[in-house]
GROMACS .gro file of C-alpha atoms in nm:
model
  199
    1MET     CA    1   0.000   0.000   0.000
    2PRO     CA    2   0.158   0.331  -0.104
    3LYS     CA    3   0.200   0.610   0.147
    4LEU     CA    4  -0.055   0.887   0.105
    5ILE     CA    5  -0.011   1.257   0.169
    6CYS     CA    6  -0.315   1.392   0.355
    7ILE     CA    7  -0.370   1.765   0.406
    8ILE     CA    8  -0.648   1.953   0.586
    9GLU     CA    9  -0.676   2.326   0.515
   10MET     CA   10  -0.915   2.560   0.695
   11ASP     CA   11  -0.943   2.914   0.565
   12LYS     CA   12  -1.210   3.177   0.633
   13GLU     CA   13  -1.215   3.274   0.261
   14LYS     CA   14  -1.135   2.945   0.081
   15GLY     CA   15  -1.328   2.729   0.325
   16LEU     CA   16  -1.239   2.370   0.417
   17ILE     CA   17  -1.013   2.177   0.178
   18LEU     CA   18  -0.931   1.808   0.226
   19THR     CA   19  -0.658   1.669   0.002
   20THR     CA   20  -0.528   1.313  -0.040
   21GLU     CA   21  -0.240   1.252  -0.281
   22ASP     CA   22  -0.101   0.923  -0.408
   23LYS     CA   23   0.232   1.016  -0.564
   24GLU     CA   24   0.306   0.665  -0.692
   25GLY     CA   25  -0.032   0.629  -0.863
   26LYS     CA   26  -0.031   0.999  -0.950
   27ILE     CA   27  -0.385   1.047  -0.820
   28LEU     CA   28  -0.501   1.358  -0.637
   29GLN     CA   29  -0.830   1.358  -0.443
   30THR     CA   30  -0.975   1.688  -0.322
   31VAL     CA   31  -1.285   1.785  -0.127
   32THR     CA   32  -1.358   2.158  -0.117
   33MET     CA   33  -1.634   2.324   0.090
   34ASN     CA   34  -1.631   2.699   0.031
   35GLY     CA   35  -1.970   2.801   0.175
   36GLU     CA   36  -2.142   2.805  -0.167
   37SER     CA   37  -2.068   2.460  -0.301
   38ILE     CA   38  -1.912   2.124  -0.220
   39THR     CA   39  -1.670   1.999  -0.485
   40LEU     CA   40  -1.531   1.645  -0.501
   41GLU     CA   41  -1.248   1.601  -0.751
   42VAL     CA   42  -1.036   1.299  -0.844
   43LYS     CA   43  -0.752   1.387  -1.080
   44GLY     CA   44  -0.515   1.146  -1.250
   45ASN     CA   45  -0.288   1.133  -1.552
   46ASP     CA   46  -0.563   1.009  -1.786
   47ALA     CA   47  -0.877   1.186  -1.667
   48THR     CA   48  -1.044   1.400  -1.403
   49SER     CA   49  -1.389   1.350  -1.251
   50THR     CA   50  -1.576   1.611  -1.046
   51VAL     CA   51  -1.900   1.637  -0.850
   52VAL     CA   52  -2.020   1.989  -0.769
   53GLN     CA   53  -2.313   2.030  -0.531
   54LYS     CA   54  -2.480   2.367  -0.481
   55GLN     CA   55  -2.802   2.459  -0.302
   56ASP     CA   56  -3.004   2.415  -0.622
   57SER     CA   57  -2.800   2.181  -0.841
   58VAL     CA   58  -2.566   1.883  -0.858
   59THR     CA   59  -2.327   1.854  -1.153
   60VAL     CA   60  -2.128   1.540  -1.232
   61THR     CA   61  -1.848   1.557  -1.488
   62CYS     CA   62  -1.657   1.242  -1.572
   63LYS     CA   63  -1.530   1.014  -1.847
   64SER     CA   64  -1.749   0.719  -1.749
   65PHE     CA   65  -2.066   0.721  -1.533
   66VAL     CA   66  -2.214   0.394  -1.404
   67LEU     CA   67  -2.534   0.365  -1.200
   68LYS     CA   68  -2.645   0.026  -1.065
   69ALA     CA   69  -2.948  -0.037  -0.847
   70GLU     CA   70  -3.233  -0.282  -0.798
   71THR     CA   71  -3.494  -0.011  -0.864
   72ILE     CA   72  -3.438   0.329  -1.030
   73GLU     CA   73  -3.699   0.604  -1.046
   74VAL     CA   74  -3.633   0.941  -1.211
   75THR     CA   75  -3.895   1.218  -1.189
   76SER     CA   76  -3.883   1.569  -1.329
   77SER     CA   77  -4.147   1.833  -1.253
   78LYS     CA   78  -4.035   2.037  -1.555
   79THR     CA   79  -3.849   1.987  -1.884
   80SER     CA   80  -3.618   1.686  -1.914
   81SER     CA   81  -3.366   1.622  -2.190
   82TRP     CA   82  -3.129   1.337  -2.268
   83LYS     CA   83  -2.868   1.371  -2.540
   84SER     CA   84  -2.583   1.158  -2.666
   85ASP     CA   85  -2.320   1.265  -2.918
   86ASP     CA   86  -2.265   0.897  -3.002
   87THR     CA   87  -2.474   0.578  -2.999
   88PHE     CA   88  -2.778   0.584  -2.766
   89ALA     CA   89  -2.943   0.259  -2.657
   90LEU     CA   90  -3.246   0.177  -2.440
   91GLU     CA   91  -3.305  -0.190  -2.362
   92SER     CA   92  -3.543  -0.390  -2.145
   93THR     CA   93  -3.563  -0.767  -2.096
   94LYS     CA   94  -3.935  -0.736  -2.016
   95ALA     CA   95  -4.216  -0.500  -2.122
   96PHE     CA   96  -4.108  -0.156  -2.249
   97THR     CA   97  -4.354   0.135  -2.246
   98LEU     CA   98  -4.316   0.477  -2.408
   99THR     CA   99  -4.604   0.712  -2.324
  100SER     CA  100  -4.669   1.081  -2.387
  101GLY     CA  101  -4.958   1.286  -2.252
  102ASP     CA  102  -4.919   1.515  -2.554
  103THR     CA  103  -4.750   1.495  -2.895
  104LEU     CA  104  -4.505   1.209  -2.956
  105THR     CA  105  -4.244   1.270  -3.227
  106GLN     CA  106  -3.987   1.024  -3.357
  107LYS     CA  107  -3.747   1.145  -3.625
  108ALA     CA  108  -3.433   1.005  -3.786
  109LYS     CA  109  -3.198   1.166  -4.041
  110ALA     CA  110  -3.108   0.819  -4.171
  111ASP     CA  111  -3.315   0.498  -4.194
  112ALA     CA  112  -3.574   0.423  -3.925
  113SER     CA  113  -3.715   0.077  -3.854
  114LEU     CA  114  -3.978  -0.082  -3.631
  115SER     CA  115  -3.974  -0.460  -3.603
  116SER     CA  116  -4.111  -0.738  -3.385
  117ASP     CA  117  -4.059  -1.115  -3.366
  118THR     CA  118  -4.438  -1.155  -3.341
  119ALA     CA  119  -4.701  -0.890  -3.425
  120VAL     CA  120  -4.693  -0.513  -3.480
  121ALA     CA  121  -5.010  -0.304  -3.440
  122LEU     CA  122  -5.044   0.061  -3.544
  123LYS     CA  123  -5.364   0.234  -3.434
  124ALA     CA  124  -5.501   0.587  -3.435
  125THR     CA  125  -5.843   0.704  -3.313
  126GLY     CA  126  -5.817   0.993  -3.559
  127LYS     CA  127  -5.648   1.032  -3.897
  128PHE     CA  128  -5.379   0.778  -3.990
  129SER     CA  129  -5.147   0.854  -4.281
  130VAL     CA  130  -4.849   0.687  -4.448
  131GLU     CA  131  -4.636   0.885  -4.691
  132GLY     CA  132  -4.314   0.822  -4.880
  133GLU     CA  133  -4.145   0.861  -5.218
  134GLN     CA  134  -4.212   0.489  -5.268
  135VAL     CA  135  -4.447   0.287  -5.047
  136ALA     CA  136  -4.447  -0.095  -5.051
  137VAL     CA  137  -4.685  -0.320  -4.857
  138GLU     CA  138  -4.610  -0.692  -4.872
  139GLY     CA  139  -4.752  -0.999  -4.702
  140LYS     CA  140  -4.482  -1.266  -4.699
  141THR     CA  141  -4.701  -1.573  -4.644
  142GLY     CA  142  -5.055  -1.443  -4.596
  143PRO     CA  143  -5.298  -1.200  -4.759
  144VAL     CA  144  -5.294  -0.819  -4.743
  145ALA     CA  145  -5.637  -0.691  -4.637
  146LEU     CA  146  -5.778  -0.340  -4.676
  147LYS     CA  147  -6.108  -0.286  -4.497
  148ALA     CA  148  -6.307   0.037  -4.459
  149PRO     CA  149  -6.653   0.184  -4.524
  150THR     CA  150  -6.499   0.322  -4.843
  151VAL     CA  151  -6.175   0.206  -5.008
  152LYS     CA  152  -6.038   0.447  -5.268
  153LEU     CA  153  -5.748   0.387  -5.506
  154ASP     CA  154  -5.638   0.709  -5.672
  155GLY     CA  155  -5.339   0.714  -5.905
  156VAL     CA  156  -5.223   1.047  -6.047
  157LYS     CA  157  -5.085   0.862  -6.351
  158ASP     CA  158  -5.234   0.513  -6.350
  159VAL     CA  159  -5.351   0.225  -6.132
  160VAL     CA  160  -5.219  -0.123  -6.211
  161VAL     CA  161  -5.367  -0.445  -6.073
  162ALA     CA  162  -5.173  -0.754  -6.176
  163ALA     CA  163  -5.193  -1.117  -6.062
  164PRO     CA  164  -5.229  -1.468  -6.209
  165MET     CA  165  -5.596  -1.441  -6.108
  166VAL     CA  166  -5.790  -1.118  -6.048
  167LYS     CA  167  -6.143  -1.130  -5.908
  168VAL     CA  168  -6.374  -0.832  -5.852
  169THR     CA  169  -6.699  -0.900  -5.663
  170ALA     CA  170  -6.981  -0.666  -5.568
  171GLU     CA  171  -7.289  -0.771  -5.369
  172ALA     CA  172  -7.500  -0.481  -5.503
  173LEU     CA  173  -7.369  -0.268  -5.789
  174LEU     CA  174  -7.053  -0.307  -5.997
  175ALA     CA  175  -6.985  -0.005  -6.214
  176LEU     CA  176  -6.700   0.021  -6.461
  177LYS     CA  177  -6.675   0.358  -6.635
  178THR     CA  178  -6.422   0.554  -6.837
  179ASP     CA  179  -6.437   0.888  -7.016
  180GLY     CA  180  -6.198   0.749  -7.276
  181MET     CA  181  -6.165   0.412  -7.445
  182ALA     CA  182  -6.266   0.090  -7.267
  183GLU     CA  183  -6.111  -0.242  -7.363
  184LEU     CA  184  -6.205  -0.590  -7.241
  185LYS     CA  185  -5.987  -0.860  -7.390
  186GLY     CA  186  -5.896  -1.216  -7.307
  187GLY     CA  187  -5.818  -1.557  -7.454
  188MET     CA  188  -6.181  -1.640  -7.376
  189THR     CA  189  -6.431  -1.373  -7.265
  190THR     CA  190  -6.765  -1.459  -7.108
  191VAL     CA  191  -7.039  -1.210  -7.029
  192GLY     CA  192  -7.344  -1.347  -6.855
  193GLY     CA  193  -7.625  -1.260  -6.618
  194SER     CA  194  -8.002  -1.278  -6.566
  195MET     CA  195  -8.021  -0.959  -6.772
  196VAL     CA  196  -7.741  -0.824  -6.989
  197ASN     CA  197  -7.773  -0.481  -7.148
  198VAL     CA  198  -7.502  -0.374  -7.393
  199GLY     CA  199  -7.537  -0.036  -7.558
   0.00000   0.00000   0.00000
């Protein structure tokens, strides 16, 4: 165990200063109480960490900060912010909940993804919109279903429906109309019904 140099200074202007120095390890530990704040500092060759406590704030400055506990609860009565200049990760081995009493905004300057090993549900009690330069919806093994009181397909240029088999069914009225030319063509074309009116 190396010999430590321990110093206690008491000054009416500087306050109380406790110093412990390890000359072999080149580590200097200082506690300063100056009447306005309490400062804890550990200084070495590679880094310096400080904790400054005032009557209305606590500031921790260090190279690495580790907090371990069985239960952690953080509450803020006003604005809270969390920022990382590098990778930021949140992880939970059980249920994870993200809730906002007001607007919730998620934004990425690069790609953004949402995935699940089971099911993903997106729900809105009001308007729900999806927008992109190109939008693709694909069902890998099952059908893709669109259900609503009214389903509208509106293409600014055209609408293309293509499949080995295409079926259109209406329980009441089926209306096909164009202001231009209409073409119905197939290897074999059948038109039938209890009443067929052409013209």
